[in-house]
JSON list of C-alpha atoms in Angstrom, two decimals:
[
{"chain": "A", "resi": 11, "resn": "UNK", "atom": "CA", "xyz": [59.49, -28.39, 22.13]},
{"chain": "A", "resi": 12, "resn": "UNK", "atom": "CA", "xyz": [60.95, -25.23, 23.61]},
{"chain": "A", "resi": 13, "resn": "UNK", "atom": "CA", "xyz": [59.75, -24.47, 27.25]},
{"chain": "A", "resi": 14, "resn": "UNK", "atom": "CA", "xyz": [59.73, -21.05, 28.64]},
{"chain": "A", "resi": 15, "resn": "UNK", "atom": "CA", "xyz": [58.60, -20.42, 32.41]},
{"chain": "A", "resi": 16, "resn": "UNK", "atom": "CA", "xyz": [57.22, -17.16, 34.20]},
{"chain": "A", "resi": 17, "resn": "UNK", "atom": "CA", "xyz": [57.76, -16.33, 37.86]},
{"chain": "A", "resi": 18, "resn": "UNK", "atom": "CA", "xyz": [55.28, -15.81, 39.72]},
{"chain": "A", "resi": 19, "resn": "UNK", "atom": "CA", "xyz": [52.09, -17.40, 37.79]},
{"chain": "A", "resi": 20, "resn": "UNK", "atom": "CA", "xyz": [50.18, -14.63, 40.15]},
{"chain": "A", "resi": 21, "resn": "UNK", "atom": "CA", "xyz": [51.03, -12.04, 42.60]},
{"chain": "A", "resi": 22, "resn": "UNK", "atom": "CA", "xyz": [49.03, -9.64, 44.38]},
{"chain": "A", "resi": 23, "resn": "UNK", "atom": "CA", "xyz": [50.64, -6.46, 45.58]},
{"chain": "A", "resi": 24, "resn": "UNK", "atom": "CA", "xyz": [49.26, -2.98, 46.92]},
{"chain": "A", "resi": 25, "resn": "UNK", "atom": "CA", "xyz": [49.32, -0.10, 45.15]},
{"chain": "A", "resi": 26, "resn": "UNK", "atom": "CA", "xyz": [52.61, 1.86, 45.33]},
{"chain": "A", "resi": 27, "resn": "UNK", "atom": "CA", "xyz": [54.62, -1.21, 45.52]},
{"chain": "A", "resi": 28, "resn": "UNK", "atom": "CA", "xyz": [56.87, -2.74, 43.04]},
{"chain": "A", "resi": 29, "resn": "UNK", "atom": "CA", "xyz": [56.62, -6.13, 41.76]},
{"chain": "A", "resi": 30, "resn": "UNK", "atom": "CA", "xyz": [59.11, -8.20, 39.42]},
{"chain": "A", "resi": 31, "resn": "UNK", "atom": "CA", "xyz": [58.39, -10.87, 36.89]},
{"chain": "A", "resi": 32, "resn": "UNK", "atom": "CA", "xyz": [60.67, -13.34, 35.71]},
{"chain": "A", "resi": 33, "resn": "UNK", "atom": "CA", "xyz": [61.12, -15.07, 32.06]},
{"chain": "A", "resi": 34, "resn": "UNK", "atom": "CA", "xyz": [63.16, -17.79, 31.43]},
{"chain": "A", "resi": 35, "resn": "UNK", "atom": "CA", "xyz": [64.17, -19.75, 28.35]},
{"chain": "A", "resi": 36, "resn": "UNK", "atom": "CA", "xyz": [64.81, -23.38, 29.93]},
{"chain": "A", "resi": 37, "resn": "UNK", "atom": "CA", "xyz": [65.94, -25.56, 27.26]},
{"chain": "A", "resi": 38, "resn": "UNK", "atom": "CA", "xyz": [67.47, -22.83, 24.62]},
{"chain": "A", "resi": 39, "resn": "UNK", "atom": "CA", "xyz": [68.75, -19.32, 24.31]},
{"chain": "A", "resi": 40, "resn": "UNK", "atom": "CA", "xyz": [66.76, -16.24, 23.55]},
{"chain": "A", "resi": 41, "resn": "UNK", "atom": "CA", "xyz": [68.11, -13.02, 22.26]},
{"chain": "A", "resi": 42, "resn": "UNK", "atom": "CA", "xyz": [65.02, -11.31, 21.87]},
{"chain": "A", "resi": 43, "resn": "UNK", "atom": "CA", "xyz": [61.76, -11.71, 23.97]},
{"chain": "A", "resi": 44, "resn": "UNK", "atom": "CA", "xyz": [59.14, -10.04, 24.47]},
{"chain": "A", "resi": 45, "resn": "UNK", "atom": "CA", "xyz": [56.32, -9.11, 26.96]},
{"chain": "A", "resi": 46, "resn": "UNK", "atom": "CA", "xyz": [52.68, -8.48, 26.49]},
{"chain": "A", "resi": 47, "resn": "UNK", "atom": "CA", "xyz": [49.89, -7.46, 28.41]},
{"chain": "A", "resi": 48, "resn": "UNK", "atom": "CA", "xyz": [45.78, -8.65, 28.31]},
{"chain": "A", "resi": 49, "resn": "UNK", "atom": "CA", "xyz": [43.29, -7.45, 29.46]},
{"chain": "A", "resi": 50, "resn": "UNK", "atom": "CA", "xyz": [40.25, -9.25, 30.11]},
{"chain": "A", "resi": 51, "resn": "UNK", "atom": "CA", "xyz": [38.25, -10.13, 27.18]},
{"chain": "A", "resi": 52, "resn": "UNK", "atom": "CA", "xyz": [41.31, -8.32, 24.99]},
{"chain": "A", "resi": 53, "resn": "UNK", "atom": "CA", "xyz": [43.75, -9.98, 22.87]},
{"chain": "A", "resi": 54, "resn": "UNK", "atom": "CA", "xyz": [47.56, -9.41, 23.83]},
{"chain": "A", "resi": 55, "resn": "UNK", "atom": "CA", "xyz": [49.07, -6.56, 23.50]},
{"chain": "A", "resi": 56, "resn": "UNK", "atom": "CA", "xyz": [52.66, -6.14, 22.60]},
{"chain": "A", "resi": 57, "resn": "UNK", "atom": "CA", "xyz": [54.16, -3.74, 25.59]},
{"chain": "A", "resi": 58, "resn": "UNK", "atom": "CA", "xyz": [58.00, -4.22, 24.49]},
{"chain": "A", "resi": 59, "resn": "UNK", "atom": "CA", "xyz": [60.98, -5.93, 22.64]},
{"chain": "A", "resi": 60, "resn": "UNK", "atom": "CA", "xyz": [63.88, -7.31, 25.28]},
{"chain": "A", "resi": 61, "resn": "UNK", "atom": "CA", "xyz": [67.09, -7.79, 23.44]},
{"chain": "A", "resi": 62, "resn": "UNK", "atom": "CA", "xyz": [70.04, -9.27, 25.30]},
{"chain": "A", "resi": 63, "resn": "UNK", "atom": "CA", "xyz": [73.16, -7.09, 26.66]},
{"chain": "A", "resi": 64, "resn": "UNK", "atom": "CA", "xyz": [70.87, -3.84, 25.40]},
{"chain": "A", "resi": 65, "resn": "UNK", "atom": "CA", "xyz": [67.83, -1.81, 25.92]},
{"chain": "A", "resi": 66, "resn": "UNK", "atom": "CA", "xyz": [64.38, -2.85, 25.35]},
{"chain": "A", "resi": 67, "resn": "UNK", "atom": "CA", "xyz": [62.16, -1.54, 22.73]},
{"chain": "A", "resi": 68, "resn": "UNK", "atom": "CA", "xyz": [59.09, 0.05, 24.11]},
{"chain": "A", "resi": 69, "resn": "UNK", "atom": "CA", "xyz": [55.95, 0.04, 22.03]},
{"chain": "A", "resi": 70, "resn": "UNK", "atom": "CA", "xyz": [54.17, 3.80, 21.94]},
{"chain": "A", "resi": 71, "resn": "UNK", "atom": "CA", "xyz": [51.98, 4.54, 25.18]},
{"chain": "A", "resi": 72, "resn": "UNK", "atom": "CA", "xyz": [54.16, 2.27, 27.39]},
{"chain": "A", "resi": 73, "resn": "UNK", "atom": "CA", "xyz": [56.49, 3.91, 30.00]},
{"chain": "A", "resi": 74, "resn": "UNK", "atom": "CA", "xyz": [59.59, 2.66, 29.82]},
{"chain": "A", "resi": 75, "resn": "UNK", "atom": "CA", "xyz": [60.56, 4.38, 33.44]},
{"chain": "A", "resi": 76, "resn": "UNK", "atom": "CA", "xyz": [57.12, 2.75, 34.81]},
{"chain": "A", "resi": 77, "resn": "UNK", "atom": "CA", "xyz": [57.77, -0.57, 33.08]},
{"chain": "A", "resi": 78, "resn": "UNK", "atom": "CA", "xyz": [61.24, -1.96, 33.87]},
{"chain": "A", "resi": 79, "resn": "UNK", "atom": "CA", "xyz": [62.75, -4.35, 31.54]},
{"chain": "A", "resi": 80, "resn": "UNK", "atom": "CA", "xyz": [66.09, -6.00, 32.36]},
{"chain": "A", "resi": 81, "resn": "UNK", "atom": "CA", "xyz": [67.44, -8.96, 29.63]},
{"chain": "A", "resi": 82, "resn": "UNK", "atom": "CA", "xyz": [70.92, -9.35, 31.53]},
{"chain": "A", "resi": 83, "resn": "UNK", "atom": "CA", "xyz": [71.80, -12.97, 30.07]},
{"chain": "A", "resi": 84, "resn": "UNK", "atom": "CA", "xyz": [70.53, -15.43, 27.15]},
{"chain": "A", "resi": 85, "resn": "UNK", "atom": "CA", "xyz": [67.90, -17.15, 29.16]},
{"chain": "A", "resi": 86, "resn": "UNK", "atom": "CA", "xyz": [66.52, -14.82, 31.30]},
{"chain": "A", "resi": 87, "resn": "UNK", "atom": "CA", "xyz": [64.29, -11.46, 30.86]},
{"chain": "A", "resi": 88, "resn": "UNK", "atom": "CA", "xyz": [62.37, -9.53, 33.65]},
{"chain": "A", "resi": 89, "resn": "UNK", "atom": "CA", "xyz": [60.02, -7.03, 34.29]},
{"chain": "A", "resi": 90, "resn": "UNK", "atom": "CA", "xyz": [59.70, -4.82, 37.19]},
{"chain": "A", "resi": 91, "resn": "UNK", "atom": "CA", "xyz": [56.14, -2.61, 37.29]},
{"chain": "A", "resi": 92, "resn": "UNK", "atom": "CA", "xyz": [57.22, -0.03, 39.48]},
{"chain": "A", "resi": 93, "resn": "UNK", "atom": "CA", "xyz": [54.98, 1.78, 41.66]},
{"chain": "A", "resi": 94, "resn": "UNK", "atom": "CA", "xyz": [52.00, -0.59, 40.76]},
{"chain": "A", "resi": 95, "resn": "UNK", "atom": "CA", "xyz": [48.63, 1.26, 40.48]},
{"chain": "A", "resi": 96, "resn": "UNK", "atom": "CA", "xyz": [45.14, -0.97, 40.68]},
{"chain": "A", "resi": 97, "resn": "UNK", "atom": "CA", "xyz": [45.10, -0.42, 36.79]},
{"chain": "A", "resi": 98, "resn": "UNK", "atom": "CA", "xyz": [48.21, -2.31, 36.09]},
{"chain": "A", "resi": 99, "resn": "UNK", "atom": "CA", "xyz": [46.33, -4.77, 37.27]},
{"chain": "A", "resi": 100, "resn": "UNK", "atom": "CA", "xyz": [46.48, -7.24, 33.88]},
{"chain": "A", "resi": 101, "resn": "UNK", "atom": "CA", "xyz": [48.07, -10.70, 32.96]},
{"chain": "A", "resi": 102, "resn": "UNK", "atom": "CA", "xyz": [51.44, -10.39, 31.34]},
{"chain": "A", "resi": 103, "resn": "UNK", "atom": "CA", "xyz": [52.85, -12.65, 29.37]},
{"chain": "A", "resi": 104, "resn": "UNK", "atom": "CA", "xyz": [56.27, -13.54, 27.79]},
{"chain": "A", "resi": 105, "resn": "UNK", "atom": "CA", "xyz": [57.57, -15.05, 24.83]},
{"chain": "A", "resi": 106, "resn": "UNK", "atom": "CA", "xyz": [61.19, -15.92, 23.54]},
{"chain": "A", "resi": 107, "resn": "UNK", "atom": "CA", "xyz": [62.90, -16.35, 19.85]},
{"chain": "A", "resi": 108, "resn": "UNK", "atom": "CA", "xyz": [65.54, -19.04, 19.62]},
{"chain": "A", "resi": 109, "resn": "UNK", "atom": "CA", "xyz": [68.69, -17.46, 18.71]},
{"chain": "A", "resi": 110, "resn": "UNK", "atom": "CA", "xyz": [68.34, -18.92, 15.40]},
{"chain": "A", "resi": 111, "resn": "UNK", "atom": "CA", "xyz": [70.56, -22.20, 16.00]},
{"chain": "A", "resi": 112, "resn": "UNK", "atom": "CA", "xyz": [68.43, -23.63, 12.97]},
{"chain": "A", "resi": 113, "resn": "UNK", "atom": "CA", "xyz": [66.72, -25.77, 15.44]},
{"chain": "A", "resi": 114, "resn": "UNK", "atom": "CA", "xyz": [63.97, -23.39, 15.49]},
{"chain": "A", "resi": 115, "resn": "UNK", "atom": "CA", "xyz": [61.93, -22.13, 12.60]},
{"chain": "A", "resi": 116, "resn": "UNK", "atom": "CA", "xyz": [62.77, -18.19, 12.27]},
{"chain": "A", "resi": 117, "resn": "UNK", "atom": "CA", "xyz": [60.18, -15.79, 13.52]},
{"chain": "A", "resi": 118, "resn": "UNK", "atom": "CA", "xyz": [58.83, -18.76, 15.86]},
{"chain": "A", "resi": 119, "resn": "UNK", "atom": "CA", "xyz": [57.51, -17.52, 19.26]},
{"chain": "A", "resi": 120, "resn": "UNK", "atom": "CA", "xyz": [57.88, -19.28, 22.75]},
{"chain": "A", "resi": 121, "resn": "UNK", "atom": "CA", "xyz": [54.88, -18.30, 24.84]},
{"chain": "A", "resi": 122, "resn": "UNK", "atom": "CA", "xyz": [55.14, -18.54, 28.67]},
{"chain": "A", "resi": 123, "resn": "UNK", "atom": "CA", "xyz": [52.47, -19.56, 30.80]},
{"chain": "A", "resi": 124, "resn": "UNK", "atom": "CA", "xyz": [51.99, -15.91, 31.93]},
{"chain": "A", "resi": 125, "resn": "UNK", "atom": "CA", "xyz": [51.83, -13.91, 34.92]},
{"chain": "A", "resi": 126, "resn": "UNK", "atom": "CA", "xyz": [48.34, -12.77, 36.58]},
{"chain": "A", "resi": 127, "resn": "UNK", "atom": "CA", "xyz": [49.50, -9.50, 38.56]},
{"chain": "A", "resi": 128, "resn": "UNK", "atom": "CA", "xyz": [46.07, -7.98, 40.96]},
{"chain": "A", "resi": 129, "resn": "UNK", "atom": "CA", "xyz": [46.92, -4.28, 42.37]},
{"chain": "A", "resi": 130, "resn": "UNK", "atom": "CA", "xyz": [45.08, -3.66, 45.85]},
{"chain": "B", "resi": 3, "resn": "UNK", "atom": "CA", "xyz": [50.42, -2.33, 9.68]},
{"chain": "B", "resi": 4, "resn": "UNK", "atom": "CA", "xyz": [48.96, -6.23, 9.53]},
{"chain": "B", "resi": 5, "resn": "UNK", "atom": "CA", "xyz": [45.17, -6.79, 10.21]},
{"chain": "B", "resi": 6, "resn": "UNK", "atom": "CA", "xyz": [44.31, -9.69, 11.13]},
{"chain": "B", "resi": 7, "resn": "UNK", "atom": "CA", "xyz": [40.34, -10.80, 11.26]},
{"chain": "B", "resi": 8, "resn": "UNK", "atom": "CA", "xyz": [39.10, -13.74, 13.21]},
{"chain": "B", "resi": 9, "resn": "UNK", "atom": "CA", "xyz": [35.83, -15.79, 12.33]},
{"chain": "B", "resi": 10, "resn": "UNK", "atom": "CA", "xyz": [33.65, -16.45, 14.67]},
{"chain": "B", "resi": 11, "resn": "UNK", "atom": "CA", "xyz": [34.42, -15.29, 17.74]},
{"chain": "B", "resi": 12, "resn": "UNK", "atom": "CA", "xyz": [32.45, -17.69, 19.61]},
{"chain": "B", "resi": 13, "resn": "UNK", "atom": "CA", "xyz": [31.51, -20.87, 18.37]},
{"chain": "B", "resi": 14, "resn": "UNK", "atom": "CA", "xyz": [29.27, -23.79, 21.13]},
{"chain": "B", "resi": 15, "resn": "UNK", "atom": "CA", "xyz": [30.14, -27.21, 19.57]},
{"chain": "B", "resi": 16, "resn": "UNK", "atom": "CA", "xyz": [28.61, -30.83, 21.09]},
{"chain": "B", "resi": 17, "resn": "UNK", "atom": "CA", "xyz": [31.41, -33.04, 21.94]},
{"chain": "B", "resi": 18, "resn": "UNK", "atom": "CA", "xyz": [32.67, -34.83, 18.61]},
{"chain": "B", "resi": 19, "resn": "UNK", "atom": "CA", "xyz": [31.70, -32.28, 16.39]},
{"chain": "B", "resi": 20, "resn": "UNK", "atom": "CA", "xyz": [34.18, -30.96, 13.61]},
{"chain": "B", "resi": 21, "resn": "UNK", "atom": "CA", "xyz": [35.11, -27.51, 14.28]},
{"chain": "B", "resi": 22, "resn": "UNK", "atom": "CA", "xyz": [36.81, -24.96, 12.07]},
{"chain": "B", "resi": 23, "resn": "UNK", "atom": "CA", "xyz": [38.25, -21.37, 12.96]},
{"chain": "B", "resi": 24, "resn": "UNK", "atom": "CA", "xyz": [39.08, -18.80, 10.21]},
{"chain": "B", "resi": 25, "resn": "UNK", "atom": "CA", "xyz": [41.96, -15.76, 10.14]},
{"chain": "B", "resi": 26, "resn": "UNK", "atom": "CA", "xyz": [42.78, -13.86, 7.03]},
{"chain": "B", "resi": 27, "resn": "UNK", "atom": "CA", "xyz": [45.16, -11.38, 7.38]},
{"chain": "B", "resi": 28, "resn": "UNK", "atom": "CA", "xyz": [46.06, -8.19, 4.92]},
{"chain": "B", "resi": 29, "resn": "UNK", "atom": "CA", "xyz": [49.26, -8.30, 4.24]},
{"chain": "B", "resi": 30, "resn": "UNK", "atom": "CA", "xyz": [51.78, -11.13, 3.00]},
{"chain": "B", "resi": 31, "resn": "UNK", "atom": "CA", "xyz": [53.73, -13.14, 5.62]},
{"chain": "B", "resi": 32, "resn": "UNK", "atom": "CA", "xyz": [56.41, -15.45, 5.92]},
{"chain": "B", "resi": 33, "resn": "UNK", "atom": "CA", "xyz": [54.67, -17.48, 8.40]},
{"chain": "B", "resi": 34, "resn": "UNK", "atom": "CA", "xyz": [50.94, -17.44, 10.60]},
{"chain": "B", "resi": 35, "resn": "UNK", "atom": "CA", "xyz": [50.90, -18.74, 14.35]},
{"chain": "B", "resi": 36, "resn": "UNK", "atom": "CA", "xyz": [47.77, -20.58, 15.95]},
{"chain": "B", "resi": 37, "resn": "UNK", "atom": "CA", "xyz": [47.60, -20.26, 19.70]},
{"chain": "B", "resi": 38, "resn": "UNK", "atom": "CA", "xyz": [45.45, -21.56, 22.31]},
{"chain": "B", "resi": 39, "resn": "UNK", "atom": "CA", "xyz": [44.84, -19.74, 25.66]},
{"chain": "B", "resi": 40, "resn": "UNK", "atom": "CA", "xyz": [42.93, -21.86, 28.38]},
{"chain": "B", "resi": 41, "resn": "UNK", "atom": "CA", "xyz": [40.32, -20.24, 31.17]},
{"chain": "B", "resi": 42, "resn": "UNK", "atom": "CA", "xyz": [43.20, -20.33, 33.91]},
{"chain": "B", "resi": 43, "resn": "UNK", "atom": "CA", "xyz": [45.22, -17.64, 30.77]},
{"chain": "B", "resi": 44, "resn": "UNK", "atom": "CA", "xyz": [48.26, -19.51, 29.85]},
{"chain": "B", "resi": 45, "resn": "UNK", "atom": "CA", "xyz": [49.03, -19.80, 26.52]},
{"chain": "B", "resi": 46, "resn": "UNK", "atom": "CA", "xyz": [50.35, -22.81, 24.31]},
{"chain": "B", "resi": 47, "resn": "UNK", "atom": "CA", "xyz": [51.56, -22.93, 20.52]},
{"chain": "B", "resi": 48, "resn": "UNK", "atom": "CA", "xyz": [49.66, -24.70, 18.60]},
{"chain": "B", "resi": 49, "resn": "UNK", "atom": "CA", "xyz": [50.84, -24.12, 15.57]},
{"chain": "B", "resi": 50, "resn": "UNK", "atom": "CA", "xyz": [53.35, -22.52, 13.14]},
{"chain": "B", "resi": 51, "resn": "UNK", "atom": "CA", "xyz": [53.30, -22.60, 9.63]},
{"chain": "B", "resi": 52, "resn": "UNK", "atom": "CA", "xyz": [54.14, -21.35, 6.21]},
{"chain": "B", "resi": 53, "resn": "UNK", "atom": "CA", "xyz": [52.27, -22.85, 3.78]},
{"chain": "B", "resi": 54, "resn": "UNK", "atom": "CA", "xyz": [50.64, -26.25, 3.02]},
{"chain": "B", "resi": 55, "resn": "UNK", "atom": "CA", "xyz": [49.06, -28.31, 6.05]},
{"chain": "B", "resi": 56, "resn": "UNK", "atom": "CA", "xyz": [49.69, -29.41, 9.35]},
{"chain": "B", "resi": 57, "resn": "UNK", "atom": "CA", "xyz": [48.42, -31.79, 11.44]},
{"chain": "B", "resi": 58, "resn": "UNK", "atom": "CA", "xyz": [48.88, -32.48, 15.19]},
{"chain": "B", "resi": 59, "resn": "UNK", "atom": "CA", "xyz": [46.99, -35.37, 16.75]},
{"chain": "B", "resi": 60, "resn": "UNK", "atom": "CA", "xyz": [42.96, -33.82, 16.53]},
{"chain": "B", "resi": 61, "resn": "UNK", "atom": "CA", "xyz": [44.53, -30.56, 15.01]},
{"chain": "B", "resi": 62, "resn": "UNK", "atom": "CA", "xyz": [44.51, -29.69, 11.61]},
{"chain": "B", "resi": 63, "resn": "UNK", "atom": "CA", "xyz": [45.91, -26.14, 10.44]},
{"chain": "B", "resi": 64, "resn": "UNK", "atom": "CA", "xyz": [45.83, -25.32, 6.81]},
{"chain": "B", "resi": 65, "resn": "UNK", "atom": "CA", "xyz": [47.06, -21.83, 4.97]},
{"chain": "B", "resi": 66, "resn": "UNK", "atom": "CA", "xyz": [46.51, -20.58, 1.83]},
{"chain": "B", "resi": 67, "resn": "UNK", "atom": "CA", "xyz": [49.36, -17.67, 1.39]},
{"chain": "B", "resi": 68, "resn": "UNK", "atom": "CA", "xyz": [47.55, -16.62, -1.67]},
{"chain": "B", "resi": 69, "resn": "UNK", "atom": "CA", "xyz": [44.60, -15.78, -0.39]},
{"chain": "B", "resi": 70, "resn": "UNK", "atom": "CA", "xyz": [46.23, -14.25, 2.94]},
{"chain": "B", "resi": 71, "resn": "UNK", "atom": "CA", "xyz": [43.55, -17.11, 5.06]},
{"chain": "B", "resi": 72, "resn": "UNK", "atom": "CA", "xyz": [44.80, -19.96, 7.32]},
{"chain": "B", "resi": 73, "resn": "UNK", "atom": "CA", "xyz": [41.93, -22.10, 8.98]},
{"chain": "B", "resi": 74, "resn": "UNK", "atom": "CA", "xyz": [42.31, -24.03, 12.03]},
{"chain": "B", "resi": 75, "resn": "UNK", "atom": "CA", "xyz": [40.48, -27.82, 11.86]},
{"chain": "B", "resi": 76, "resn": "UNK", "atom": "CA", "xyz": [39.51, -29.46, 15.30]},
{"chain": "B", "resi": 77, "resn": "UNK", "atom": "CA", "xyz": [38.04, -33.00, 14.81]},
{"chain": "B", "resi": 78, "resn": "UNK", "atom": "CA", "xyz": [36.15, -34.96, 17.31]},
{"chain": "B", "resi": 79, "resn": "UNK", "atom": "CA", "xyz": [35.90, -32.29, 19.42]},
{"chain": "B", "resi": 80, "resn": "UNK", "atom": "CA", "xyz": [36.05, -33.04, 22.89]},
{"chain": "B", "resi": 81, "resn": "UNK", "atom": "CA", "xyz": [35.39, -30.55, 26.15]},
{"chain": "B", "resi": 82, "resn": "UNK", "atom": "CA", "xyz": [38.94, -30.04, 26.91]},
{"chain": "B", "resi": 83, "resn": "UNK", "atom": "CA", "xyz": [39.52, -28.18, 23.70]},
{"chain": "B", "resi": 84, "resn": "UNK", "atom": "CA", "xyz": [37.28, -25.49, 25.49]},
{"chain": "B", "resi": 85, "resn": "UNK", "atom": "CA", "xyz": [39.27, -22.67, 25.28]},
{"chain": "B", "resi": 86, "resn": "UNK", "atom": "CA", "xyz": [40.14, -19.60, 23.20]},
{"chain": "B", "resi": 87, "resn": "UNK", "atom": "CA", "xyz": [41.91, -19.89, 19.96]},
{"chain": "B", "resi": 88, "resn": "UNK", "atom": "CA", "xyz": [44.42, -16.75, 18.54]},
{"chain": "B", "resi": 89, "resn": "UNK", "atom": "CA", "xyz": [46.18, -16.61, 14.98]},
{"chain": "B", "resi": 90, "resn": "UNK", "atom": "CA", "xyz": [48.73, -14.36, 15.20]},
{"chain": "B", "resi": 91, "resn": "UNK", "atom": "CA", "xyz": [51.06, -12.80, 12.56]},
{"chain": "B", "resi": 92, "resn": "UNK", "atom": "CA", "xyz": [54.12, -10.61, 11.80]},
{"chain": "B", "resi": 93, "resn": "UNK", "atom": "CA", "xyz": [52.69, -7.15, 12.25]},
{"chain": "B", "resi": 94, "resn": "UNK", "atom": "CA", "xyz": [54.46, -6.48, 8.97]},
{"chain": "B", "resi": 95, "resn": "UNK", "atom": "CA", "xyz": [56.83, -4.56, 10.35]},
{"chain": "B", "resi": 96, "resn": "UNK", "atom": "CA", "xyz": [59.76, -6.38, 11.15]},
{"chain": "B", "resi": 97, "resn": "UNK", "atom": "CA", "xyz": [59.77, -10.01, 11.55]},
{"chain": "B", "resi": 98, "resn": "UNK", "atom": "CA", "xyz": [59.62, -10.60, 15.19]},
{"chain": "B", "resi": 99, "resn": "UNK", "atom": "CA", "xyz": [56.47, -8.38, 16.34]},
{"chain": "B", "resi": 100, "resn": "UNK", "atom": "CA", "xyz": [53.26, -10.30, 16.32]},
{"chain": "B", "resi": 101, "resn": "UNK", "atom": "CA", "xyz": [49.91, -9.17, 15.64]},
{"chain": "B", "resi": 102, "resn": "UNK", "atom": "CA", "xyz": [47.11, -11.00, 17.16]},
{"chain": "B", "resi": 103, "resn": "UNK", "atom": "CA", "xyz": [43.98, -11.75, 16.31]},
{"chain": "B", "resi": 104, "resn": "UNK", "atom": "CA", "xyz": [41.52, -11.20, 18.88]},
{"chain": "B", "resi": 105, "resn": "UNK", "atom": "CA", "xyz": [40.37, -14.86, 19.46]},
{"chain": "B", "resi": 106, "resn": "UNK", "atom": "CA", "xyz": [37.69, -17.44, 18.90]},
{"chain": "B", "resi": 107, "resn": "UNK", "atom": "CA", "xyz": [36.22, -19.01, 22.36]},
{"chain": "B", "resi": 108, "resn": "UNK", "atom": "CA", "xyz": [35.56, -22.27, 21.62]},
{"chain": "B", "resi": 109, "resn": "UNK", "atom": "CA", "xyz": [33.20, -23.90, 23.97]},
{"chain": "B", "resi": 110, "resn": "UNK", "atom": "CA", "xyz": [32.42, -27.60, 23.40]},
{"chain": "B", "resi": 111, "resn": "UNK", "atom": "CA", "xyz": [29.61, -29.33, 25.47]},
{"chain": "B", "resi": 112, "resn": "UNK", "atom": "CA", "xyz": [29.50, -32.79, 26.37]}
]
């Protein structure tokens, strides 16, 4: 099946800081991933579309300036949260969509292990 | 907008016991996901399908596209499948945004 890592699995950073998360599609391509957020006891939450070579889609009530999103080749997305606050404080998680090679059923999601971020 | 609903939302099982999760969802799809997320958060794919059955090893997911229900079959349940179990859908929107159930924690007890 189709892998897809996350970089770091946690990271704990103080508040004002900036902290970057990596996605990566290891054994196919991905156009389009995306990122989510949970909180505890909460199911995911959608924060925004990454589409390679262009801008990301944010969903409404996430800031795009806060949350950076950067999907500069076929296998890789990441997202910077800049100036982290102690309630950014969440697990993030990615997922990628083959390109659509037919390998892959369309609409099928890749889900990465996700990343646990804690805000001091 | 897609709603999807999620019964139970916790469910205690003894080891061995057959164990079903429900998710109906309101509007039509093309295809449902199953998801499991373990304590430590990561998530795996279980499952995605479109209509029919599908089994994988202990893992039995069924949908009824009619009815807008899939159900999600563990047999011989065992500890490790302690965990939280997610259908998700296409929010109905476009094709690639999911909406996700909110989960059934599964916790099975030796």
């Amino acid at each position: 099946g189709a892998v897809v890592s996350q970089h770091p699995s946690w990271v704990i950073c103080k508040s004002g800081t900036s902290v970057k998360i990596e996605c990566r599609s290891l054994d196919f391509q991905a156009t389009t991933m995306f990122w989510y957020r949970q909180f505890p006891k909460q199911s995911l939450m959608l924060m925004a579309t990454s589409n390679e070579g262009s801008k990301a889609t944010y969903e409404q009530g996430v800031e795009k300036d806060k949350f950076l999103i950067n999907h500069a080749s076929l296998t890789l997305s990441t997202l910077t949260v800049t100036s982290a606050h102690p309630e950014d404080s969440s697990f993030y998680i990615c997922s990628a969509r083959d390109t659509g090679t037919g390998k892959h059923f369309l609409y099928e999601q890749y889900f990465g292990p996700g990343t646990r971020l804690t805000v001091t | 907008k897609n709603e999807v609903e999620q019964s139970p939302q916790n469910l205690t099982a003894q080891e061995g016991e057959f164990i079903t999760i429900n998710c109906s969802y309101s509007v039509g799809i093309s295809a449902l996901h199953w998801l499991q997320q373990h304590p430590g958060g990561g998530i795996v794919s279980l499952f995605m399908l479109s209509s029919g059955k599908k089994k994988h090893g202990r893992l039995i997911a069924t949908i009824n596209i009619q009815e807008k229900h899939s159900s999600l079959h563990i047999t011989a349940s065992h500890p490790r499948d302690s965990a939280v179990y997610i259908c998700a859908v296409p929010d109905g929107s476009s094709g690639d945004k999911l909406t996700f159930g909110t989960g059934t924690r599964l916790a099975v007890r030796p």
